[in-house]
């Protein structure tokens, strides 16, 4: 039972909607357990950011992956590591190692490389067949390259990935949340572009990377408490959940819990 | 005994002046003990930010509250939670639960709601009679609303709350410290407005929310080592104390320790 | 063995090049062990920032210093504490206490005070003779004062300190990385000034303070994976190492590992 439970509205976490994806930049296991013990109920996915898992001891990664599972959080290696494996023609070894380490999801991205539509379709199939929760990402890491994508391009990519069998699609914003995807150089939402995506895609399949608090508040006010949000700093999981529930000034009395 | 103790000036923490209020956004208990073991001597108050305590397990909140007490830090639930309780006509249950959880202070604020002077006076009395350290807050969470308050309005509110019996008054700045209260949109101090408050109020009863380092340095240089400061990120408690003591470049040789 | 070890390039940490200096602002020992257990291989030096060590319990500081040594990280007290000791004519006691606490390096700086060339030479000799790794710092804490130093001044100071016997020279940037040393007020690198320093000094003896991610990426792309970087926030050690190795979008496929 929560403290002050008579005051707070209800939301069912871990229900496949209102997904919170946290960005793990290399926490130690003691801190991780401490964090999940108090707030793990409110996290659904944990990304081991970019290539971080590849410079940590194998046993420690396995330990952390187990910790995440014990709190019902789906851990997965960052998309950049996938891209490195793909570029080195080691996709099979990558998926095999991800499985051995206990990861239950895989992200397929092309933030720094080029992958043809045909190859992308094939990779999505392969990853899905091997039993991973299959997450794709739309967007480029380099703002200059990313800005070459029109809202219509992104819309098409989202829908195609879902057709190919992806379970969820991430909208790239990186750790900073500026100048990428639906955010301008100051981190503000480009409303027209967002609207295009909302109208043309199944929004409950999109996870919006939104590292900054104002971005999270924006999405909650726009799309409701159960919007899917990603790249959340671990120590902000609690703060995000309070915003979803209207327990913080930014969303108090203004959030649609439906 | 401190390391290098022959080098450092003296200040008596926990003396009712030079209050440091830390903002707890939902830390786990293991991290909390580790932090307080090294720096808990320099914290007086701990705010469980906004509604965060209401989404955590009751037993965990009780555990954290006990940890704070064991380091002689006064814990209290955030003002937003008070406002939610007040709006739902559950003030009595709120105070009862706060007491059962072990909280020793209560914050009374109107950052997102309206409370009449008469009601405010009554609430302050009630909270005080129930034995809580009684802290009020002056300011609005929404910058547009907050900017409608003149320095004279704030001055009057501070003095009225103290007359009504408040022990301490918080000057709102939120977690960000921008565009609210005495800070402009860039987080710089509006010196004229501050001066009005300094001249017209008992400054030792005001806790200035000052989340940013430059803001903390400003107040220390302006009002001395024993100025009351709030919304300090937990991992900045040590840094703040060094600035109070002139052990950091920003205040070295320039701080009034008297 | 690392996870995904078949994917990643090689770099030999703790080899005296590619130094990573982390900034410890007062972490507790439990968190420190947890952090070093997962990423301590990638840290060479740990600065107990400015005067922070002087307000913590002596036994706790000794414990933390031992923890650092057990992970082969060289701990040292901040330059500001040295400056305070020097100003109080307590250099001998300072070095004695640093030794007793187990610190194995000492930083000699003049960020807030004036020290003549002759005195600086003498201090460097004394510190070296006592067996400490001897690190000097070039730059002022106050941006206005710091901007009075020309690139040629800095170049001369670096080379003189090395002649006097310093093992390493820090290029000051503080915790913020703005308006100091080679960074302009926005934190961007002043390329001409940097070029002067690169051409006129033994770059492998300089540690560039670079607290921000974009600054770290800049130096890695400019000077290679094994550039020496300092003032790294502890929870960014892993992220920095991935950038050195081209395992993050910012440096992927662009970093010189030679």
XYZ file of C-alpha atoms in Angstrom:
774
model
C 0.000 0.000 0.000
C 1.246 3.466 -0.857
C 1.625 6.293 1.616
C -1.264 8.798 1.390
C -3.070 6.234 -0.782
C -6.453 7.874 -0.149
C -5.298 10.945 -2.084
C -4.057 9.540 -5.323
C -5.680 8.528 -8.588
C -5.250 5.048 -10.047
C -3.163 3.975 -12.999
C -2.160 0.435 -13.827
C 1.546 0.318 -14.571
C 3.043 -2.540 -16.594
C -0.162 -2.835 -18.574
C 1.411 -2.366 -21.988
C 0.342 1.263 -22.150
C 1.864 4.269 -20.450
C 5.253 2.657 -20.974
C 8.227 4.227 -19.184
C 11.607 3.382 -20.688
C 14.582 4.326 -18.513
C 18.080 5.027 -19.798
C 20.761 3.151 -17.833
C 24.150 4.801 -18.480
C 26.088 2.263 -16.418
C 24.743 2.192 -12.851
C 26.154 -0.257 -10.371
C 23.942 -3.123 -9.127
C 23.581 -1.876 -5.535
C 22.258 1.491 -6.639
C 20.034 -0.228 -9.219
C 18.354 -2.474 -6.644
C 17.871 0.491 -4.312
C 16.248 2.476 -7.114
C 13.994 -0.318 -8.372
C 12.937 -1.257 -4.851
C 11.348 2.157 -4.466
C 10.313 2.974 -8.049
C 10.698 -0.162 -10.198
C 6.927 -0.570 -10.391
C 6.855 2.437 -12.693
C 9.435 1.269 -15.248
C 8.677 -1.052 -18.147
C 11.840 -1.004 -20.218
C 15.491 -0.307 -19.443
C 17.895 0.590 -22.209
C 21.587 -0.028 -21.524
C 22.531 3.150 -23.388
C 24.405 2.914 -26.729
C 27.549 0.710 -26.302
C 27.863 0.925 -22.514
C 27.130 -2.743 -21.877
C 30.116 -3.706 -24.045
C 32.688 -2.188 -21.695
C 31.340 -3.746 -18.513
C 32.146 -7.114 -17.058
C 29.954 -9.876 -18.472
C 28.981 -11.197 -15.065
C 27.967 -7.734 -13.871
C 25.798 -7.229 -16.941
C 24.129 -10.587 -16.336
C 23.557 -9.613 -12.717
C 21.997 -6.279 -13.691
C 19.815 -7.932 -16.334
C 18.532 -10.376 -13.708
C 17.827 -7.515 -11.315
C 15.727 -5.793 -13.970
C 13.764 -8.973 -14.652
C 13.122 -9.481 -10.948
C 11.367 -6.105 -10.945
C 9.510 -6.935 -14.154
C 11.476 -4.447 -16.247
C 12.513 -5.488 -19.762
C 16.244 -4.783 -20.292
C 17.860 -4.368 -23.693
C 21.178 -3.254 -25.194
C 21.359 0.133 -26.933
C 20.706 0.552 -30.636
C 24.236 1.771 -31.319
C 25.600 -1.600 -30.233
C 23.207 -3.267 -32.658
C 24.473 -0.965 -35.411
C 28.096 -1.835 -34.654
C 27.296 -5.539 -34.769
C 25.376 -5.135 -38.020
C 28.218 -3.156 -39.612
C 30.669 -5.871 -38.643
C 28.417 -8.614 -40.041
C 28.034 -10.055 -36.563
C 24.277 -9.809 -36.108
C 23.954 -13.502 -35.298
C 26.659 -13.362 -32.604
C 25.090 -10.167 -31.247
C 21.654 -11.743 -30.848
C 23.188 -14.883 -29.416
C 25.154 -12.907 -26.813
C 22.132 -10.713 -25.976
C 20.172 -13.897 -25.332
C 22.912 -15.457 -23.210
C 23.156 -12.300 -21.112
C 19.427 -12.517 -20.484
C 18.256 -9.482 -22.456
C 14.618 -9.914 -23.424
C 14.314 -7.092 -25.942
C 16.414 -5.832 -28.845
C 16.490 -2.409 -30.464
C 16.975 -2.112 -34.208
C 18.118 1.337 -35.273
C 19.945 3.109 -38.069
C 21.016 6.240 -36.205
C 24.555 6.141 -37.571
C 24.394 3.643 -40.460
C 22.301 2.911 -43.545
C 20.053 -0.152 -43.746
C 17.856 -0.866 -46.765
C 14.137 -1.467 -46.330
C 14.552 -5.097 -47.319
C 17.308 -5.705 -44.837
C 15.377 -3.913 -42.107
C 12.372 -6.144 -42.716
C 14.535 -9.211 -42.550
C 16.246 -8.121 -39.332
C 12.931 -7.375 -37.655
C 11.717 -10.865 -38.600
C 14.888 -12.507 -37.323
C 14.808 -10.673 -34.006
C 11.136 -11.458 -33.512
C 11.559 -15.114 -34.392
C 14.236 -15.431 -31.762
C 11.698 -14.370 -29.158
C 12.879 -10.857 -28.365
C 10.506 -7.975 -27.791
C 11.310 -6.094 -30.987
C 11.808 -2.342 -30.772
C 12.828 -0.216 -33.722
C 13.988 3.364 -33.683
C 13.263 6.128 -36.163
C 15.750 8.993 -36.455
C 19.410 9.876 -36.889
C 21.963 10.682 -34.166
C 23.411 13.593 -36.147
C 21.005 16.573 -36.058
C 21.993 17.635 -39.583
C 21.168 14.215 -40.999
C 18.090 13.892 -38.832
C 16.643 17.138 -40.116
C 16.628 15.738 -43.633
C 13.747 13.500 -42.537
C 10.324 15.064 -43.105
C 7.425 14.296 -40.772
C 5.993 12.223 -43.619
C 9.240 10.220 -43.826
C 9.052 9.470 -40.118
C 5.384 8.563 -40.353
C 6.096 6.147 -43.173
C 9.009 4.583 -41.302
C 6.948 4.048 -38.157
C 4.130 2.374 -40.034
C 6.469 0.247 -42.112
C 8.346 -0.999 -39.045
C 5.063 -1.967 -37.426
C 3.969 -3.758 -40.597
C 7.280 -5.593 -40.635
C 6.428 -6.851 -37.153
C 8.049 -4.423 -34.711
C 6.325 -4.399 -31.324
C 7.211 -0.798 -30.514
C 8.846 2.113 -32.317
C 11.099 4.625 -30.567
C 11.125 8.220 -31.735
C 14.798 9.237 -31.450
C 15.746 12.210 -29.249
C 19.044 11.011 -27.711
C 20.046 11.723 -24.109
C 19.813 15.479 -24.656
C 16.467 15.907 -26.414
C 17.516 18.787 -28.652
C 17.517 19.255 -32.425
C 16.360 15.709 -33.137
C 13.041 14.194 -34.175
C 10.069 16.215 -32.982
C 12.256 18.578 -30.924
C 13.819 21.806 -32.162
C 17.280 23.033 -31.159
C 15.967 24.342 -27.860
C 14.198 21.099 -27.034
C 10.719 22.464 -27.752
C 8.213 20.253 -29.521
C 7.623 20.996 -33.208
C 3.860 20.804 -32.910
C 2.996 20.470 -36.598
C 5.392 17.591 -37.053
C 4.116 15.886 -33.942
C 0.523 16.307 -35.153
C 1.363 14.587 -38.439
C 2.727 11.614 -36.548
C -0.171 11.453 -34.112
C -2.723 11.477 -36.906
C -1.003 8.965 -39.127
C 0.272 6.285 -36.777
C -1.007 4.014 -33.989
C 0.286 6.240 -31.189
C 0.135 3.522 -28.542
C 2.974 1.770 -30.394
C 5.295 4.782 -30.299
C 7.662 5.508 -27.422
C 8.605 9.188 -27.448
C 12.144 9.753 -26.203
C 11.674 12.750 -23.906
C 14.613 13.174 -21.534
C 13.622 16.640 -20.281
C 10.909 17.276 -17.726
C 9.121 19.926 -19.826
C 9.033 17.489 -22.737
C 7.513 14.787 -20.550
C 4.901 17.236 -19.228
C 4.089 18.306 -22.784
C 3.402 14.760 -23.949
C 1.347 13.915 -20.859
C -0.822 17.001 -21.315
C -1.166 16.350 -25.048
C -1.638 12.587 -25.121
C -2.701 11.674 -21.588
C -1.251 9.886 -18.587
C -0.669 6.708 -20.545
C 1.582 8.099 -23.258
C 4.738 6.014 -23.799
C 7.920 7.900 -22.867
C 11.570 6.959 -23.124
C 15.152 7.946 -22.242
C 13.996 8.810 -18.740
C 16.936 9.333 -16.357
C 16.680 6.612 -13.658
C 16.332 9.095 -10.815
C 13.396 10.722 -12.637
C 11.171 7.628 -12.825
C 9.318 8.692 -9.700
C 8.968 12.294 -10.872
C 7.599 11.140 -14.235
C 4.989 8.908 -12.603
C 3.819 11.812 -10.415
C 3.385 13.915 -13.561
C 1.374 11.144 -15.219
C -0.911 11.093 -12.169
C -1.275 14.861 -11.820
C 0.696 14.874 -8.549
C 3.044 17.644 -9.668
C 2.285 21.301 -10.386
C 2.948 20.880 -14.111
C 0.028 18.511 -14.673
C -2.067 18.884 -11.507
C -5.744 19.068 -12.462
C -4.896 19.037 -16.164
C -4.067 15.449 -17.026
C -6.336 12.996 -18.782
C -6.066 9.728 -16.830
C -8.434 7.860 -19.164
C 36.924 15.026 13.648
C 37.069 16.280 10.088
C 39.945 15.728 7.699
C 42.188 18.814 7.407
C 40.361 20.232 10.436
C 43.175 22.721 11.144
C 42.352 24.543 7.912
C 38.664 25.174 8.152
C 36.494 27.821 9.767
C 33.756 26.957 12.236
C 30.008 27.013 11.723
C 27.431 25.326 13.935
C 25.004 23.364 11.789
C 21.538 22.420 13.088
C 21.447 25.611 15.126
C 18.231 26.944 13.647
C 20.077 29.321 11.367
C 21.868 28.600 8.130
C 19.176 26.039 7.374
C 19.755 23.698 4.441
C 16.627 22.096 3.035
C 17.242 19.253 0.604
C 14.845 18.102 -2.106
C 14.295 14.341 -2.095
C 12.826 13.295 -5.465
C 12.459 9.636 -4.492
C 15.846 8.225 -3.475
C 16.095 4.680 -2.218
C 16.964 4.065 1.448
C 20.414 2.585 0.842
C 21.573 5.598 -1.130
C 19.959 7.896 1.450
C 21.860 6.374 4.376
C 25.099 6.509 2.395
C 24.526 10.184 1.636
C 23.512 11.194 5.155
C 26.354 9.242 6.711
C 28.824 11.523 4.942
C 26.874 14.802 4.726
C 23.753 14.533 6.927
C 25.267 16.882 9.487
C 24.738 19.696 7.013
C 21.039 19.147 6.279
C 18.203 20.432 8.464
C 15.089 19.741 6.441
C 14.212 17.202 3.753
C 11.254 17.788 1.465
C 9.761 14.725 -0.214
C 9.146 16.693 -3.408
C 5.538 17.462 -4.489
C 3.456 14.235 -4.565
C 6.334 11.753 -4.748
C 5.695 10.199 -1.337
C 2.178 9.233 -2.426
C 3.356 6.772 -5.067
C 5.861 4.945 -2.884
C 5.249 2.046 -0.580
C 4.091 3.133 2.872
C 6.675 1.017 4.676
C 9.476 2.443 2.535
C 8.359 6.009 3.278
C 8.283 5.218 7.001
C 11.761 3.732 6.726
C 13.095 6.801 4.940
C 11.443 9.144 7.436
C 13.114 7.245 10.289
C 16.464 7.443 8.521
C 16.125 11.214 8.258
C 15.257 11.511 11.952
C 18.233 9.377 12.918
C 20.452 11.985 11.251
C 18.523 14.819 12.872
C 16.957 15.963 9.610
C 13.304 17.056 9.669
C 11.383 15.310 6.846
C 8.123 16.590 5.391
C 5.811 15.885 2.455
C 5.742 18.343 -0.443
C 3.351 21.282 -0.587
C 1.614 19.983 -3.697
C 0.427 16.947 -1.745
C -0.971 19.271 0.911
C -2.783 21.190 -1.839
C -4.297 18.013 -3.255
C -5.508 16.984 0.197
C -6.931 20.442 0.848
C -8.746 20.480 -2.501
C -10.266 17.098 -1.723
C -11.369 18.230 1.749
C -9.059 15.653 3.299
C -6.791 17.896 5.339
C -7.498 15.986 8.537
C -6.657 12.622 6.956
C -3.567 14.164 5.383
C -2.208 15.431 8.701
C -3.113 12.168 10.386
C -1.264 10.131 7.762
C 1.742 12.507 7.842
C 1.894 11.977 11.585
C 1.589 8.193 11.314
C 4.361 8.094 8.735
C 6.569 10.012 11.161
C 6.831 13.316 9.303
C 7.674 16.084 11.770
C 7.007 19.092 9.573
C 4.260 20.112 7.155
C 4.338 22.572 4.280
C 1.320 24.745 3.579
C 1.323 26.194 0.088
C -0.993 27.540 -2.565
C 1.198 27.077 -5.618
C -1.618 25.621 -7.713
C -4.790 26.439 -5.747
C -6.457 29.416 -4.073
C -6.775 29.635 -0.285
C -8.359 32.641 1.443
C -6.456 34.499 4.157
C -8.878 33.281 6.782
C -8.539 29.662 5.752
C -4.762 29.978 5.589
C -4.682 31.318 9.122
C -6.843 28.470 10.318
C -4.745 25.825 8.592
C -1.526 27.229 10.031
C -3.066 27.082 13.516
C -4.266 23.520 13.034
C -0.921 22.286 11.752
C 0.933 24.001 14.572
C -1.435 22.686 17.238
C -0.819 19.172 16.027
C 2.844 19.633 16.809
C 4.308 19.902 13.322
C 7.052 22.321 12.439
C 4.948 24.624 10.302
C 6.380 25.812 7.003
C 4.454 27.936 4.535
C 5.378 28.729 0.974
C 4.927 31.962 -0.939
C 4.672 31.812 -4.730
C 2.923 30.125 -7.630
C 4.136 27.122 -9.653
C 3.075 28.695 -12.942
C 5.503 31.498 -13.914
C 2.717 33.538 -15.533
C 0.641 33.459 -12.373
C 3.669 33.946 -10.166
C 4.690 37.094 -11.993
C 1.401 38.708 -11.027
C 2.736 38.898 -7.466
C 4.591 42.146 -6.720
C 7.486 42.204 -4.250
C 5.122 43.995 -1.876
C 2.590 41.169 -2.205
C 5.245 38.628 -1.309
C 6.466 40.744 1.594
C 2.961 41.005 2.963
C 2.366 37.265 2.581
C 5.591 36.373 4.387
C 4.824 38.635 7.322
C 1.218 37.514 7.529
C 2.168 33.828 7.577
C 4.634 34.494 10.388
C 1.983 36.417 12.319
C -0.391 33.505 11.824
C 2.223 31.333 13.498
C 4.306 29.795 10.715
C 7.779 28.788 11.870
C 9.427 29.285 8.507
C 8.420 30.634 5.093
C 9.697 29.191 1.841
C 10.254 31.478 -1.131
C 9.102 29.378 -4.106
C 11.561 28.680 -6.949
C 10.675 25.067 -7.859
C 13.242 22.477 -8.852
C 14.482 24.630 -11.746
C 14.896 28.063 -10.187
C 13.833 30.052 -13.263
C 11.089 32.642 -13.822
C 9.658 32.256 -10.316
C 9.838 34.400 -7.172
C 13.038 36.426 -6.978
C 14.535 34.759 -10.061
C 14.133 35.951 -13.638
C 13.726 33.638 -16.622
C 17.458 32.977 -16.742
C 17.630 32.176 -13.045
C 19.313 35.468 -12.110
C 18.258 37.226 -8.928
C 15.996 40.253 -9.364
C 17.969 42.401 -6.947
C 15.388 45.125 -6.346
C 12.698 42.631 -5.487
C 15.038 40.747 -3.189
C 16.005 43.989 -1.466
C 12.353 44.767 -0.752
C 11.948 41.390 0.913
C 15.178 41.663 2.899
C 14.260 45.062 4.243
C 10.672 44.274 5.131
C 10.792 40.777 6.637
C 12.644 38.848 9.358
C 15.102 37.245 6.926
C 16.136 34.492 9.339
C 12.622 33.041 8.971
C 12.782 32.822 5.175
C 14.159 29.805 3.327
C 15.180 30.811 -0.182
C 14.660 28.020 -2.667
C 17.883 28.188 -4.668
C 18.473 25.000 -6.645
C 21.328 26.370 -8.782
C 24.881 26.789 -7.548
C 25.193 30.403 -8.720
C 21.996 31.234 -6.852
C 23.326 29.653 -3.668
C 26.609 31.573 -4.000
C 24.688 34.794 -4.556
C 22.672 34.409 -1.362
C 25.711 33.418 0.696
C 27.673 36.446 -0.517
C 24.679 38.728 0.021
C 23.330 37.428 3.325
C 26.188 35.491 4.877
C 27.109 31.880 5.586
C 24.005 31.341 7.689
C 21.375 32.214 5.100
C 18.592 29.621 4.854
C 18.541 27.813 1.498
C 16.200 25.231 0.066
C 15.537 22.809 -2.807
C 19.170 21.728 -2.646
C 19.804 18.579 -4.691
C 20.918 15.847 -2.238
C 24.298 15.369 -3.868
C 24.968 19.103 -3.536
C 24.649 19.293 0.274
C 28.401 18.984 0.674
C 29.122 21.524 -2.054
C 26.708 24.017 -0.482
C 28.326 23.675 2.937
C 31.765 24.344 1.411
C 30.399 27.505 -0.176
C 28.966 28.616 3.161
C 32.417 28.133 4.702
C 34.401 29.802 1.921
C 35.977 26.499 0.902
C 35.089 26.913 -2.773
C 36.385 29.452 -5.271
C 33.021 31.196 -5.521
C 33.028 32.377 -1.915
C 36.658 31.905 -0.807
C 37.781 34.941 1.188
C 34.480 36.689 0.516
C 31.940 35.139 2.866
C 30.675 36.629 6.113
C 30.728 33.818 8.678
C 29.327 35.962 11.504
C 35.664 -10.590 -19.807
C 33.340 -7.872 -21.070
C 29.877 -8.474 -22.444
C 29.795 -8.378 -26.280
C 33.611 -8.480 -26.178
C 33.822 -9.635 -29.815
C 32.427 -6.280 -30.934
C 34.659 -3.775 -29.236
C 38.031 -2.228 -30.006
C 40.936 -2.394 -27.582
C 42.376 0.328 -25.399
C 44.629 -0.154 -22.401
C 43.350 1.872 -19.464
C 45.656 2.853 -16.583
C 48.577 3.027 -19.013
C 49.536 6.614 -18.228
C 47.830 7.909 -21.346
C 44.159 8.488 -21.986
C 43.832 9.553 -18.360
C 40.334 9.989 -16.964
C 40.128 12.186 -13.874
C 36.782 12.067 -12.058
C 35.400 14.800 -9.825
C 34.150 13.497 -6.477
C 31.834 16.092 -4.911
C 31.291 14.111 -1.711
C 29.869 10.681 -2.555
C 29.271 8.170 0.184
C 31.453 5.025 0.315
C 28.693 2.547 -0.569
C 27.819 4.379 -3.771
C 31.535 4.795 -4.531
C 32.264 1.066 -4.306
C 29.206 0.298 -6.436
C 30.383 2.766 -9.074
C 34.006 1.637 -9.130
C 33.045 -2.013 -9.191
C 31.402 -1.476 -12.575
C 33.509 1.347 -14.046
C 36.613 1.856 -11.866
C 38.815 0.304 -14.550
C 38.280 3.440 -16.592
C 39.297 6.015 -13.982
C 42.887 7.024 -13.234
C 42.556 9.978 -10.905
C 39.872 11.135 -8.468
C 39.786 14.717 -7.283
C 37.976 15.384 -3.999
C 36.605 18.659 -5.350
C 37.826 21.986 -3.875
C 37.481 21.933 -0.042
C 34.927 19.123 0.229
C 37.262 16.697 2.015
C 37.722 19.222 4.831
C 34.106 19.035 5.975
C 33.857 15.253 6.054
C 34.765 12.915 8.865
C 38.433 11.951 8.821
C 37.723 8.236 9.042
C 35.279 8.415 6.136
C 37.839 10.227 3.992
C 40.449 7.577 4.832
C 37.925 4.880 3.937
C 37.148 6.503 0.602
C 40.829 7.015 -0.183
C 41.451 3.319 0.479
C 38.524 2.378 -1.757
C 40.025 4.412 -4.597
C 43.427 2.776 -4.157
C 41.854 -0.683 -4.156
C 40.536 0.095 -7.647
C 43.878 1.552 -8.711
C 42.583 5.117 -8.842
C 44.840 7.902 -7.548
C 42.894 10.142 -5.112
C 43.857 13.709 -4.270
C 42.439 16.741 -2.450
C 41.213 19.696 -4.515
C 43.453 22.595 -5.467
C 41.376 25.102 -3.524
C 42.242 23.289 -0.293
C 45.923 23.536 -1.210
C 45.446 27.271 -1.804
C 43.801 27.740 1.585
C 46.656 25.878 3.312
C 49.256 27.887 1.400
C 47.554 31.190 2.293
C 47.541 30.200 5.958
C 51.221 29.196 5.856
C 50.248 25.608 6.620
C 51.637 23.853 3.569
C 53.672 21.433 5.661
C 50.691 20.422 7.786
C 48.596 20.115 4.641
C 51.013 17.721 2.968
C 51.440 15.795 6.195
C 47.674 15.375 6.605
C 47.239 14.462 2.921
C 49.842 11.754 3.422
C 48.264 10.455 6.627
C 44.866 10.278 4.933
C 46.438 8.180 2.196
C 46.221 10.623 -0.690
C 48.835 9.744 -3.303
C 48.672 12.884 -5.428
C 48.567 16.604 -4.718
C 47.283 19.438 -6.881
C 49.080 22.785 -6.859
C 46.950 25.611 -8.181
C 46.576 29.373 -8.013
C 42.955 29.683 -9.063
C 42.108 32.159 -6.313
C 45.515 33.324 -4.992
C 48.827 34.640 -6.316
C 51.995 32.543 -6.135
C 55.327 33.776 -7.529
C 57.256 31.680 -10.024
C 59.974 31.027 -7.478
C 57.559 29.863 -4.829
C 55.695 27.692 -7.332
C 58.969 26.016 -8.300
C 59.792 25.380 -4.690
C 56.350 23.970 -3.880
C 56.476 21.619 -6.867
C 59.871 20.342 -5.674
C 58.636 19.859 -2.116
C 55.513 17.976 -3.169
C 57.497 15.761 -5.526
C 60.174 15.022 -2.934
C 57.523 13.842 -0.553
C 56.531 11.220 -3.065
C 53.231 12.591 -4.295
C 52.182 12.455 -7.921
C 52.476 16.168 -8.623
C 49.689 17.836 -10.577
C 49.577 21.566 -11.247
C 46.695 23.575 -12.588
C 46.732 26.495 -15.006
C 43.861 28.995 -14.900
C 41.785 31.191 -12.631
C 38.404 30.377 -11.019
C 37.003 33.827 -11.813
C 36.188 34.098 -15.550
C 37.115 37.803 -15.601
C 40.564 37.116 -14.172
C 40.979 33.996 -16.258
C 40.328 35.867 -19.475
C 43.343 38.064 -18.775
C 45.546 35.057 -19.550
C 46.539 34.832 -23.213
C 47.053 31.444 -24.880
C 50.770 32.261 -24.815
C 50.611 32.821 -21.049
C 48.991 29.443 -20.551
C 51.476 27.778 -22.856
C 54.372 29.264 -20.908
C 52.866 28.243 -17.576
C 52.328 24.651 -18.696
C 55.885 24.287 -19.933
C 57.371 25.955 -16.872
C 55.435 23.701 -14.482
C 56.677 20.639 -16.353
C 60.249 21.963 -16.240
C 59.852 22.511 -12.501
C 58.974 18.822 -12.224
C 55.184 18.594 -12.368
C 53.987 15.195 -13.564
C 50.780 16.479 -15.108
C 49.179 19.869 -15.750
C 45.442 20.464 -15.489
C 43.797 22.996 -17.787
C 41.202 24.672 -15.557
C 37.520 24.593 -16.584
C 35.781 24.149 -13.212
C 32.707 21.980 -12.712
C 30.722 23.970 -15.278
C 33.099 24.239 -18.223
C 32.066 27.726 -19.319
C 34.024 30.964 -19.789
C 37.277 29.506 -18.473
C 40.481 28.341 -20.147
C 39.914 27.089 -23.669
C 36.111 27.350 -23.369
C 34.015 30.381 -24.242
C 30.959 31.508 -22.274
C 28.784 28.908 -23.977
C 31.239 26.105 -23.274
C 32.461 25.886 -26.872
C 36.167 25.324 -27.505
C 38.167 28.381 -28.601
C 39.923 26.537 -31.384
C 42.755 29.010 -32.014
C 43.724 29.083 -28.377
C 43.595 25.323 -28.147
C 45.773 25.038 -31.257
C 48.435 27.256 -29.673
C 48.559 24.980 -26.645
C 48.616 21.790 -28.705
C 51.502 23.013 -30.833
C 53.605 24.391 -28.015
C 53.308 21.829 -25.235
C 53.733 18.086 -24.678
C 50.011 17.336 -24.944
C 50.273 13.956 -23.239
C 51.103 15.798 -20.008
C 47.996 17.985 -20.094
C 44.670 16.947 -18.572
C 41.864 18.955 -20.146
C 39.055 19.627 -17.710
C 35.993 18.911 -19.843
C 32.882 18.364 -17.730
C 30.404 18.488 -20.614
C 29.790 15.631 -23.021
C 30.188 17.765 -26.157
C 33.542 18.991 -24.841
C 34.709 15.434 -24.224
C 33.622 14.410 -27.722
C 35.434 17.400 -29.189
C 38.742 16.502 -27.555
C 38.447 12.841 -28.473
C 37.783 13.658 -32.116
C 40.580 16.252 -32.143
C 43.284 14.463 -30.144
C 42.291 10.804 -30.239
C 40.949 8.179 -27.846
C 43.873 8.597 -25.486
C 43.491 12.296 -24.739
C 43.623 13.090 -20.998
C 40.301 14.435 -19.675
C 39.286 15.705 -16.262
C 36.396 16.859 -14.051
C 34.320 13.978 -15.341
C 31.157 13.466 -13.282
C 31.423 10.012 -11.646
C 28.309 8.670 -13.348
C 29.758 9.671 -16.739
C 32.939 7.563 -16.532
C 31.308 4.776 -18.495
C 29.856 7.162 -21.077
C 33.267 8.795 -21.569
C 34.988 5.464 -22.117
C 32.407 4.510 -24.759
C 33.122 7.778 -26.567
C 36.870 7.084 -26.460
C 36.193 3.693 -28.052
C 33.751 4.909 -30.707
C 30.849 3.085 -29.041
C 28.589 6.133 -29.015
C 27.048 8.004 -31.933
C 29.192 11.088 -31.324
C 32.465 9.330 -32.126
C 31.368 6.103 -33.852
C 33.595 5.462 -36.850
C 35.400 8.766 -36.346
C 37.814 8.215 -33.470
C 41.539 7.632 -33.767
C 42.352 4.753 -31.422
C 46.085 4.820 -32.189
